PDB file of C-alpha atoms in Angstrom:
ATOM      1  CA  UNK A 693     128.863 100.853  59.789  1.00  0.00           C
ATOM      2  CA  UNK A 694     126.972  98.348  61.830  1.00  0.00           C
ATOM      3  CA  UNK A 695     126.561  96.520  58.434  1.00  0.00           C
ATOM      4  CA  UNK A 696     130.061  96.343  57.647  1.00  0.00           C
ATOM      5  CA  UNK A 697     131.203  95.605  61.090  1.00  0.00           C
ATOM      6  CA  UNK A 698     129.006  92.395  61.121  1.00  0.00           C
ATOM      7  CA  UNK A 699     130.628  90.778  57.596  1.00  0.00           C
ATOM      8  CA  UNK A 700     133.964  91.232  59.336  1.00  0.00           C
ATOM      9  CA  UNK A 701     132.616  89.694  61.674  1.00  0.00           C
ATOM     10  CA  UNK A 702     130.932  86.597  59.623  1.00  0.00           C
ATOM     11  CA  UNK A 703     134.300  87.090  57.153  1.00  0.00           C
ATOM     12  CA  UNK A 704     137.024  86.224  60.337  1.00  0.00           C
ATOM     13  CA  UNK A 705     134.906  84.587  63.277  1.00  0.00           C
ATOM     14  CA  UNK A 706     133.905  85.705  66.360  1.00  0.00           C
ATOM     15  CA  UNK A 707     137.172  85.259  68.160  1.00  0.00           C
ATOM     16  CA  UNK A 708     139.835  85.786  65.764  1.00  0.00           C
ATOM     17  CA  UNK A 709     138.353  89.469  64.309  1.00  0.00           C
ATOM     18  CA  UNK A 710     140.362  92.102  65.820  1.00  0.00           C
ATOM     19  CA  UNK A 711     139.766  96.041  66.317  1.00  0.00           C
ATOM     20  CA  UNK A 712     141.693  96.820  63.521  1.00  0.00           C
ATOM     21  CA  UNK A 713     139.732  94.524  61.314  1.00  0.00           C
ATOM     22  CA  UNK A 714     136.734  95.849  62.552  1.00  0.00           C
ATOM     23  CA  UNK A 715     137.977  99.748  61.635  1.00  0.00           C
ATOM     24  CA  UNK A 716     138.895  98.614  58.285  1.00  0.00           C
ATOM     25  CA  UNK A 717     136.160  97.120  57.277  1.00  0.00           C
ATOM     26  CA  UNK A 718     134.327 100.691  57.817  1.00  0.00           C
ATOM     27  CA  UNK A 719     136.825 102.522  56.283  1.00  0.00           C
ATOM     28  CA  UNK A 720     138.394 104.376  59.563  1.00  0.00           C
ATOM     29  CA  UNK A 721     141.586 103.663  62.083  1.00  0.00           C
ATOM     30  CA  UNK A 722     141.239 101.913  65.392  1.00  0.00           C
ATOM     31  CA  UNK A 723     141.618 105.080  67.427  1.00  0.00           C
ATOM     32  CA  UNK A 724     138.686 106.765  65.687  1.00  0.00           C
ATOM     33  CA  UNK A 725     136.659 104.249  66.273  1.00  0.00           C
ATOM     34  CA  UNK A 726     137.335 103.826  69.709  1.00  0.00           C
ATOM     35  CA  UNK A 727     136.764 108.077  70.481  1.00  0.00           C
ATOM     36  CA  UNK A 728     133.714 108.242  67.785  1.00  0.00           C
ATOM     37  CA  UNK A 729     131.341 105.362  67.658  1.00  0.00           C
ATOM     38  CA  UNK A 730     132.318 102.375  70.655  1.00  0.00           C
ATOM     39  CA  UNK A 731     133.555 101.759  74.071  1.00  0.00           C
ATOM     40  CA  UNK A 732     135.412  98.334  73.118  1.00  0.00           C
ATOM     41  CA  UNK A 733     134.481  95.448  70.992  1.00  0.00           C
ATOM     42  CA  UNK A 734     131.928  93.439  72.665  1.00  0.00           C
ATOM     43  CA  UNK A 735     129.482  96.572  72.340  1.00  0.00           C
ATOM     44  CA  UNK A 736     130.424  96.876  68.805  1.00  0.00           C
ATOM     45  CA  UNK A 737     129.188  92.725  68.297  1.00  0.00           C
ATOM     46  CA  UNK A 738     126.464  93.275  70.583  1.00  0.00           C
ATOM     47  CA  UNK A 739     125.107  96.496  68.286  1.00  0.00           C
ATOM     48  CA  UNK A 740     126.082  95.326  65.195  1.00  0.00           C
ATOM     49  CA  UNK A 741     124.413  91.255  65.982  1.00  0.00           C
ATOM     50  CA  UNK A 742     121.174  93.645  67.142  1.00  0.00           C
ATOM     51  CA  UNK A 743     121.336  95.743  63.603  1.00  0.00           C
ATOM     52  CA  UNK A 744     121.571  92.423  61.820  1.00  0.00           C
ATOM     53  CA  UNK A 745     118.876  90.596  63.490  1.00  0.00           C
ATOM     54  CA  UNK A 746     116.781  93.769  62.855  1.00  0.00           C
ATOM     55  CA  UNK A 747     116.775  93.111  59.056  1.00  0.00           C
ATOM     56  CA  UNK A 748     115.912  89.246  59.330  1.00  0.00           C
ATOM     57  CA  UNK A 749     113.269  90.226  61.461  1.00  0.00           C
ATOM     58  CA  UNK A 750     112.051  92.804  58.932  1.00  0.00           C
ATOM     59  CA  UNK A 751     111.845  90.357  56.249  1.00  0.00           C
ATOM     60  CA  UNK A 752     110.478  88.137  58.274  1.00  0.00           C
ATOM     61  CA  UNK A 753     107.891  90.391  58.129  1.00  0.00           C
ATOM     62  CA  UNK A 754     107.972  91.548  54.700  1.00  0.00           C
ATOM     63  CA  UNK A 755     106.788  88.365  53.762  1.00  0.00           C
ATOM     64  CA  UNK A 756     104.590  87.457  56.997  1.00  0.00           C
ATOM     65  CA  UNK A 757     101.207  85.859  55.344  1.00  0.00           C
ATOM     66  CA  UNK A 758      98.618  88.570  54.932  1.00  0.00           C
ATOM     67  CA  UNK A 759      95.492  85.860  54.894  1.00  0.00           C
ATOM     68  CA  UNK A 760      95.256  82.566  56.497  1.00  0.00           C
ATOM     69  CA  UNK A 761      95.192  80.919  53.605  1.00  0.00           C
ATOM     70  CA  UNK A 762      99.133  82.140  53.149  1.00  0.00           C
ATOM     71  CA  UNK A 763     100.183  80.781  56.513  1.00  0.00           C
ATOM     72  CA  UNK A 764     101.612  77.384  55.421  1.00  0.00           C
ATOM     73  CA  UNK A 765     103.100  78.702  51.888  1.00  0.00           C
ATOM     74  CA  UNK A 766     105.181  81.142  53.961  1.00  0.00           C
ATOM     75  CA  UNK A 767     106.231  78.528  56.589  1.00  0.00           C
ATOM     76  CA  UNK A 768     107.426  76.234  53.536  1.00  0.00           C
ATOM     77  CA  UNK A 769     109.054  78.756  52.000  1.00  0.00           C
ATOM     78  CA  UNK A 770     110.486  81.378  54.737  1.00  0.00           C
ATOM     79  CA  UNK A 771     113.533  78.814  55.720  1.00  0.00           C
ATOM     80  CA  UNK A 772     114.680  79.338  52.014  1.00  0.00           C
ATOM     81  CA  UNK A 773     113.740  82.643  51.814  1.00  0.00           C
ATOM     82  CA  UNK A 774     116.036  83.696  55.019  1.00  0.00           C
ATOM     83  CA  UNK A 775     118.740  81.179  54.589  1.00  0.00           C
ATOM     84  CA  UNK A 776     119.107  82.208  50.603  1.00  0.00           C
ATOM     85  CA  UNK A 777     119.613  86.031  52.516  1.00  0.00           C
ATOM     86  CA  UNK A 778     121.399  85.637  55.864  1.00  0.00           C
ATOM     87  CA  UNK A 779     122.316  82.067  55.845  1.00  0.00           C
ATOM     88  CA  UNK A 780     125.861  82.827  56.606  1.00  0.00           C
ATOM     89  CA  UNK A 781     125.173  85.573  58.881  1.00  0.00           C
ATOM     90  CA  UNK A 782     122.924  83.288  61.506  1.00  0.00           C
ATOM     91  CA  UNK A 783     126.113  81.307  62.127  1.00  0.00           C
ATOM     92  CA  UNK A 784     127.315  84.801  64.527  1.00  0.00           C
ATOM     93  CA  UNK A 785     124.112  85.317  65.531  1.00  0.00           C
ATOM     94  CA  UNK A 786     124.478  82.023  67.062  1.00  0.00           C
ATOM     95  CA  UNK A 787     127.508  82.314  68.429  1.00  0.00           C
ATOM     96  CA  UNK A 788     127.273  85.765  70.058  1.00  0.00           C
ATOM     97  CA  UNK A 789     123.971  84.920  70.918  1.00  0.00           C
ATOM     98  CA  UNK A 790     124.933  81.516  72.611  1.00  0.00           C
ATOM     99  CA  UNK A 791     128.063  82.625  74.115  1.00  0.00           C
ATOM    100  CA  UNK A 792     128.307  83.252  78.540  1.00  0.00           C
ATOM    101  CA  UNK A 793     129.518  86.475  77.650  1.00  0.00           C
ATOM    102  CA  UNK A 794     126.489  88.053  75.269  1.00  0.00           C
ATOM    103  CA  UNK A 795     123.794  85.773  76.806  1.00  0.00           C
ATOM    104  CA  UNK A 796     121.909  88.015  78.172  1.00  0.00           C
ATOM    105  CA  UNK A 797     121.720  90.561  74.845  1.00  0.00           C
ATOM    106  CA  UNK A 798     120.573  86.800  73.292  1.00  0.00           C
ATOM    107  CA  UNK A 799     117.732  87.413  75.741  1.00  0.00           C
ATOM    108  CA  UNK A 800     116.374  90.071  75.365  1.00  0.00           C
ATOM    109  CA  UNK A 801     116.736  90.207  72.191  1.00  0.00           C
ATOM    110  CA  UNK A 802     114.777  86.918  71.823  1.00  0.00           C
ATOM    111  CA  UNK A 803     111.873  88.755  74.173  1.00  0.00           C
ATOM    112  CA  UNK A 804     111.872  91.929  72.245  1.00  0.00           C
ATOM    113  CA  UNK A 805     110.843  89.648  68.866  1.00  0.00           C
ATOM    114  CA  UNK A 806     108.162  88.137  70.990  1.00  0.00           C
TER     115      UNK A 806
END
């Protein structure tokens, strides 16, 4: 649900993806989604920006250099290897991330990967 939340997201923009948007992407009405799974909307970008930086941080890992001999073959190649996967998707995470109002999730978020 996170998942699908966040490619509305990426799909419509930050500002101009509404509620209703938001429940249809994840197959449900407004109202349910409202009593079920969030309090309002910035929790649900909040969450679902978390969720997604999750998985680039897990491939990040997946292909974190095992020897140091692998260190600057995956610093060539990790740019490609992230953008080819969640190049459109950073272009949120930027913007929540960024923003006055989610700054602080940005944060700690940020302090949580280091």
């Amino acid at each position: 649900m996170l998942e699908d939340c966040y490619n509305c997201l990426c799909k419509n923009g930050l500002e101009n993806t509404s509620m209703r948007q938001l429940a249809e992407a994840c197959g449900t009405t407004t109202g349910n989604f409202y009593s079920n799974y969030f309090k309002n909307r910035d929790e649900i970008i909040v969450e679902a920006t978390e969720y997604c930086m999750s998985k680039v941080e897990q491939d990040f890992m997946m292909y974190a250099p095992k020897t140091i001999d692998e260190v600057e073959k995956y610093l060539r190649e990790m740019p490609k290897i992230t953008a080819k996967l969640h190049g459109e998707k950073y272009r949120i995470m930027y913007q929540v991330y960024t923003s006055p109002k989610y700054l602080e999730y940005g944060k700690n978020s940020l302090t949580a990967l280091f």
